[in-house]
Short mmCIF file of C-alpha atoms in Angstrom, two decimals:
data_model
loop_
_atom_site.label_atom_id
_atom_site.label_comp_id
_atom_site.label_asym_id
_atom_site.label_seq_id
_atom_site.Cartn_x
_atom_site.Cartn_y
_atom_site.Cartn_z
CA MET V 1 -25.33 -49.55 -17.95
CA GLU V 2 -22.51 -50.50 -15.58
CA PRO V 3 -21.63 -47.67 -13.16
CA ILE V 4 -18.82 -45.18 -13.80
CA VAL V 5 -16.83 -44.15 -10.73
CA LEU V 6 -14.90 -40.85 -10.66
CA ILE V 7 -11.76 -40.48 -8.53
CA HIS V 8 -10.02 -37.11 -8.32
CA GLY V 9 -6.38 -36.17 -7.85
CA TYR V 10 -4.06 -34.39 -5.42
CA SER V 11 -5.38 -31.16 -3.87
CA ALA V 12 -8.83 -31.54 -5.50
CA GLU V 13 -10.60 -31.43 -2.19
CA THR V 14 -13.13 -29.48 -0.20
CA ASN V 15 -14.09 -29.18 3.45
CA ASP V 16 -17.74 -28.79 2.48
CA THR V 17 -20.19 -31.57 1.58
CA THR V 18 -22.65 -29.45 -0.38
CA ALA V 19 -23.52 -30.42 -3.94
CA ALA V 20 -21.86 -27.26 -5.25
CA ALA V 21 -18.62 -27.91 -3.37
CA ILE V 22 -18.40 -31.49 -4.60
CA ALA V 23 -19.25 -30.38 -8.14
CA SER V 24 -16.27 -28.03 -8.05
CA ILE V 25 -13.97 -31.05 -7.59
CA TYR V 26 -15.06 -32.88 -10.72
CA GLY V 27 -15.98 -29.95 -12.97
CA SER V 28 -18.45 -30.56 -15.80
CA LEU V 29 -17.49 -34.19 -16.43
CA PRO V 30 -20.17 -35.82 -14.20
CA LYS V 31 -22.92 -33.75 -15.78
CA SER V 32 -21.76 -34.63 -19.28
CA LEU V 33 -21.56 -38.34 -18.47
CA LYS V 34 -25.03 -38.31 -16.90
CA GLN V 35 -26.46 -36.65 -20.00
CA ILE V 36 -25.04 -39.47 -22.11
CA TYR V 37 -25.51 -42.52 -19.87
CA GLY V 38 -28.25 -41.48 -17.43
CA ARG V 39 -28.27 -40.00 -13.92
CA THR V 40 -27.76 -43.29 -12.11
CA ALA V 41 -24.79 -44.34 -14.24
CA VAL V 42 -22.24 -42.04 -12.59
CA VAL V 43 -21.01 -42.59 -9.03
CA GLU V 44 -19.10 -39.74 -7.38
CA ILE V 45 -17.16 -41.13 -4.42
CA ASN V 46 -16.34 -38.00 -2.45
CA LEU V 47 -12.78 -38.87 -1.55
CA SER V 48 -12.21 -35.23 -0.69
CA ARG V 49 -12.78 -36.48 2.84
CA TYR V 50 -9.29 -37.96 2.84
CA ILE V 51 -7.75 -34.44 2.61
CA SER V 52 -4.65 -35.01 0.49
CA LEU V 53 -3.01 -31.76 1.63
CA GLU V 54 -2.39 -32.96 5.19
CA ASP V 55 1.28 -33.87 5.60
CA GLY V 56 0.50 -37.05 7.55
CA ILE V 57 -1.59 -38.57 4.74
CA THR V 58 -0.04 -41.14 2.39
CA VAL V 59 -1.26 -42.70 -0.85
CA ASP V 60 -1.81 -45.90 1.14
CA ASP V 61 -4.21 -43.94 3.37
CA ILE V 62 -6.08 -42.72 0.29
CA SER V 63 -6.38 -46.25 -1.09
CA ARG V 64 -7.65 -47.50 2.27
CA ALA V 65 -10.21 -44.68 2.30
CA LEU V 66 -11.35 -45.76 -1.15
CA ASP V 67 -11.61 -49.38 -0.03
CA ARG V 68 -13.61 -48.38 3.06
CA ALA V 69 -15.95 -46.23 0.95
CA LEU V 70 -16.51 -49.05 -1.53
CA LYS V 71 -17.24 -51.62 1.18
CA THR V 72 -19.43 -49.46 3.40
CA ASP V 73 -21.21 -46.94 1.18
CA PHE V 74 -20.97 -48.43 -2.31
CA SER V 75 -20.93 -52.18 -1.66
CA LYS V 76 -23.19 -52.86 -4.65
CA LEU V 77 -20.35 -51.82 -6.92
CA LEU V 78 -18.23 -54.71 -5.67
CA GLN V 79 -20.98 -57.21 -6.46
CA GLY V 80 -20.73 -56.61 -10.20
CA LYS V 81 -18.64 -54.63 -12.66
CA PHE V 82 -17.92 -50.91 -12.65
CA HIS V 83 -15.66 -48.60 -14.60
CA VAL V 84 -13.29 -45.93 -13.27
CA ILE V 85 -12.18 -42.54 -14.55
CA ILE V 86 -9.32 -40.94 -12.64
CA HIS V 87 -7.31 -37.76 -12.82
CA SER V 88 -3.75 -36.97 -11.72
CA THR V 89 -2.90 -38.59 -8.37
CA GLY V 90 -6.02 -40.72 -8.64
CA ALA V 91 -3.88 -42.97 -10.84
CA LEU V 92 -1.68 -43.92 -7.89
CA ALA V 93 -4.66 -44.24 -5.54
CA ILE V 94 -6.58 -46.65 -7.79
CA ARG V 95 -3.55 -48.69 -8.85
CA ASN V 96 -2.57 -49.06 -5.22
CA TRP V 97 -6.14 -50.10 -4.36
CA ILE V 98 -5.96 -52.76 -7.05
CA ARG V 99 -2.61 -53.96 -5.72
CA ARG V 100 -3.68 -54.12 -2.08
CA PHE V 101 -7.41 -54.81 -2.09
CA SER V 102 -8.76 -55.97 -5.44
CA PRO V 103 -9.68 -59.62 -6.04
CA LYS V 104 -8.77 -61.36 -9.28
CA PRO V 105 -10.54 -60.80 -11.53
CA SER V 106 -11.26 -57.26 -10.39
CA PRO V 107 -14.72 -55.69 -10.30
CA ILE V 108 -13.18 -52.87 -12.35
CA GLY V 109 -13.76 -53.37 -16.07
CA ASN V 110 -12.27 -50.29 -17.74
CA LEU V 111 -9.84 -47.85 -16.14
CA ILE V 112 -9.38 -44.52 -17.89
CA TYR V 113 -6.55 -42.21 -16.85
CA LEU V 114 -7.08 -38.51 -17.60
CA ALA V 115 -3.51 -37.23 -17.34
CA GLY V 116 -2.82 -39.78 -14.64
CA ALA V 117 0.50 -39.12 -12.89
CA ASN V 118 1.49 -42.78 -12.97
CA PHE V 119 5.21 -42.08 -12.82
CA GLY V 120 4.95 -38.72 -11.14
CA SER V 121 5.15 -35.06 -12.03
CA GLY V 122 7.90 -32.47 -11.80
CA TRP V 123 5.43 -30.24 -10.00
CA ALA V 124 5.64 -32.51 -6.95
CA HIS V 125 9.15 -31.25 -6.25
CA VAL V 126 7.96 -27.67 -6.65
CA GLY V 127 5.03 -28.37 -4.33
CA LYS V 128 7.36 -29.44 -1.52
CA GLY V 129 9.37 -26.21 -1.68
CA GLN V 130 9.32 -23.42 0.88
CA LEU V 131 7.51 -21.03 -1.48
CA ALA V 132 4.65 -23.52 -1.93
CA LYS V 133 4.54 -24.03 1.82
CA TRP V 134 4.01 -20.34 2.51
CA ALA V 135 1.58 -19.96 -0.43
CA ARG V 136 -0.62 -22.73 0.95
CA PHE V 137 -0.43 -21.26 4.45
CA VAL V 138 -1.25 -17.70 3.42
CA PHE V 139 -3.72 -18.17 0.58
CA GLN V 140 -5.39 -21.44 1.59
CA GLY V 141 -6.14 -20.84 5.24
CA GLY V 142 -3.10 -22.51 6.75
CA ALA V 143 -3.24 -25.63 4.54
CA GLU V 144 -0.34 -28.03 4.58
CA ARG V 145 1.21 -29.46 1.41
CA GLY V 146 0.63 -33.19 1.67
CA VAL V 147 4.35 -33.91 1.61
CA GLN V 148 4.01 -37.69 1.81
CA VAL V 149 1.67 -37.73 -1.19
CA LEU V 150 4.10 -35.42 -2.98
CA ASP V 151 6.97 -37.79 -2.14
CA ALA V 152 5.12 -40.55 -4.01
CA LEU V 153 4.43 -38.08 -6.85
CA GLU V 154 8.11 -37.26 -7.38
CA LEU V 155 9.25 -38.35 -10.85
CA GLY V 156 10.28 -42.00 -10.63
CA SER V 157 9.95 -42.20 -6.84
CA ASP V 158 10.83 -45.48 -5.09
CA TRP V 159 7.25 -45.86 -3.86
CA THR V 160 5.85 -45.44 -7.36
CA ILE V 161 8.34 -47.84 -8.93
CA ASP V 162 7.46 -50.49 -6.32
CA LEU V 163 3.77 -49.95 -7.05
CA HIS V 164 4.10 -50.48 -10.78
CA LEU V 165 6.53 -53.39 -10.49
CA HIS V 166 3.68 -55.32 -8.86
CA PHE V 167 1.88 -55.42 -12.21
CA LEU V 168 4.95 -56.78 -14.01
CA GLN V 169 5.14 -59.80 -11.72
CA LEU V 170 3.82 -63.18 -12.85
CA GLY V 171 0.16 -63.49 -11.93
CA ASN V 172 -0.41 -59.74 -11.49
CA ALA V 173 -0.86 -58.54 -15.07
CA MET V 174 -3.53 -55.86 -15.25
CA THR V 175 -5.35 -57.27 -18.29
CA THR V 176 -4.90 -61.03 -18.10
CA ASP V 177 -5.03 -61.48 -14.30
CA TYR V 178 -7.10 -58.58 -12.99
CA GLY V 179 -9.21 -58.30 -16.14
CA ILE V 180 -8.86 -54.52 -16.26
CA TYR V 181 -8.51 -52.67 -19.57
CA GLU V 182 -6.56 -49.43 -19.26
CA SER V 183 -6.65 -46.32 -21.44
CA VAL V 184 -4.59 -43.15 -21.08
CA VAL V 185 -5.67 -39.68 -22.23
CA VAL V 186 -3.03 -36.97 -21.79
CA GLY V 187 -2.10 -33.79 -23.63
CA THR V 188 1.20 -33.29 -25.43
CA GLN V 189 1.31 -29.49 -25.31
CA ALA V 190 0.84 -27.16 -22.37
CA ASP V 191 -1.78 -24.43 -22.43
CA VAL V 192 -0.20 -21.19 -23.65
CA LYS V 193 -1.67 -19.37 -20.63
CA TRP V 194 0.80 -21.34 -18.50
CA PHE V 195 3.86 -20.12 -20.42
CA PRO V 196 4.54 -17.00 -18.29
CA ILE V 197 4.91 -19.22 -15.21
CA PRO V 198 8.65 -19.32 -14.40
CA ILE V 199 8.67 -23.11 -13.97
CA ARG V 200 9.84 -25.28 -16.84
CA TYR V 201 7.34 -28.06 -16.15
CA ALA V 202 4.53 -25.66 -17.12
CA LYS V 203 5.70 -25.23 -20.69
CA GLU V 204 7.67 -28.27 -21.88
CA ASP V 205 6.74 -30.21 -25.01
CA GLY V 206 5.42 -33.72 -24.58
CA SER V 207 3.45 -32.64 -21.53
CA ASP V 208 0.08 -31.09 -20.72
CA GLY V 209 1.86 -28.63 -18.45
CA VAL V 210 1.64 -30.87 -15.38
CA VAL V 211 2.18 -34.50 -16.41
CA ARG V 212 4.53 -35.71 -19.13
CA VAL V 213 3.17 -38.18 -21.66
CA SER V 214 5.98 -40.58 -20.78
CA ALA V 215 5.09 -40.35 -17.08
CA SER V 216 1.40 -40.98 -17.73
CA ASN V 217 1.92 -43.99 -20.01
CA VAL V 218 1.25 -47.39 -18.42
CA ASN V 219 2.81 -49.43 -21.24
CA PHE V 220 6.20 -49.83 -19.59
CA ASN V 221 9.04 -52.23 -18.89
CA TYR V 222 11.56 -52.24 -16.05
CA VAL V 223 15.30 -52.44 -16.63
CA ARG V 224 17.70 -52.14 -13.70
CA PHE V 225 21.26 -50.91 -14.21
CA GLY V 226 23.75 -51.66 -11.46
CA PRO V 227 27.22 -53.02 -10.77
CA THR V 228 27.86 -56.73 -11.09
CA ALA V 229 28.97 -58.81 -8.11
CA ALA V 230 32.54 -58.77 -9.46
CA ALA V 231 32.49 -54.97 -9.73
CA LEU V 232 31.29 -54.64 -6.14
CA ILE V 233 34.17 -56.82 -4.97
CA LEU V 234 36.61 -54.75 -7.01
CA GLY V 235 35.20 -51.52 -5.58
CA SER V 236 35.66 -52.72 -2.00
CA ALA V 237 39.25 -53.87 -2.55
#
């Protein structure tokens, strides 16, 4: 059985390194996978050490942390094939790792996105607001918001568009060049318990309450709309 690596998303972090603290990041998924595939089949890279809520941290930093962890603590993974399951912001972290660090073909075989925020989430804008700032400070022991990570998580952010355009370039196709097969699992209806929340992103159709289906989908094309050279000349006349 080739190993399965789990990578978590934004704000899923802990300052503790106990088994219980790490288990709280991933929920029941590791246990379920181990019951099916065996205890040694699941690798939990504790990327909580990168602390995504610190304002100075970027997605590039997270990807570098992943690369360092793979090369120093999990080097055997890079010698063969492994599979990856991500959640939320983990989509940007792993895609950026592939862009910046992965050889071709990649050691990653299958990449499964569980509500991966590939093209962002409306909650990122909410998370950068003053109310969220004070909520983090008061209720989470003075925590920051991770504003640079949230900038990348804004719907259709420049950073995110640049990231995904890499995989549309000749020689960088995820399947044919990197040899990675992607699958997306995302809900289309928010949990009714979220409906009282006075934020529209928590209750819109075509979304799981955090990430829209269209923003999680990795089957995309890029079309740029802009003025022609003649129009620019006309506008400056």
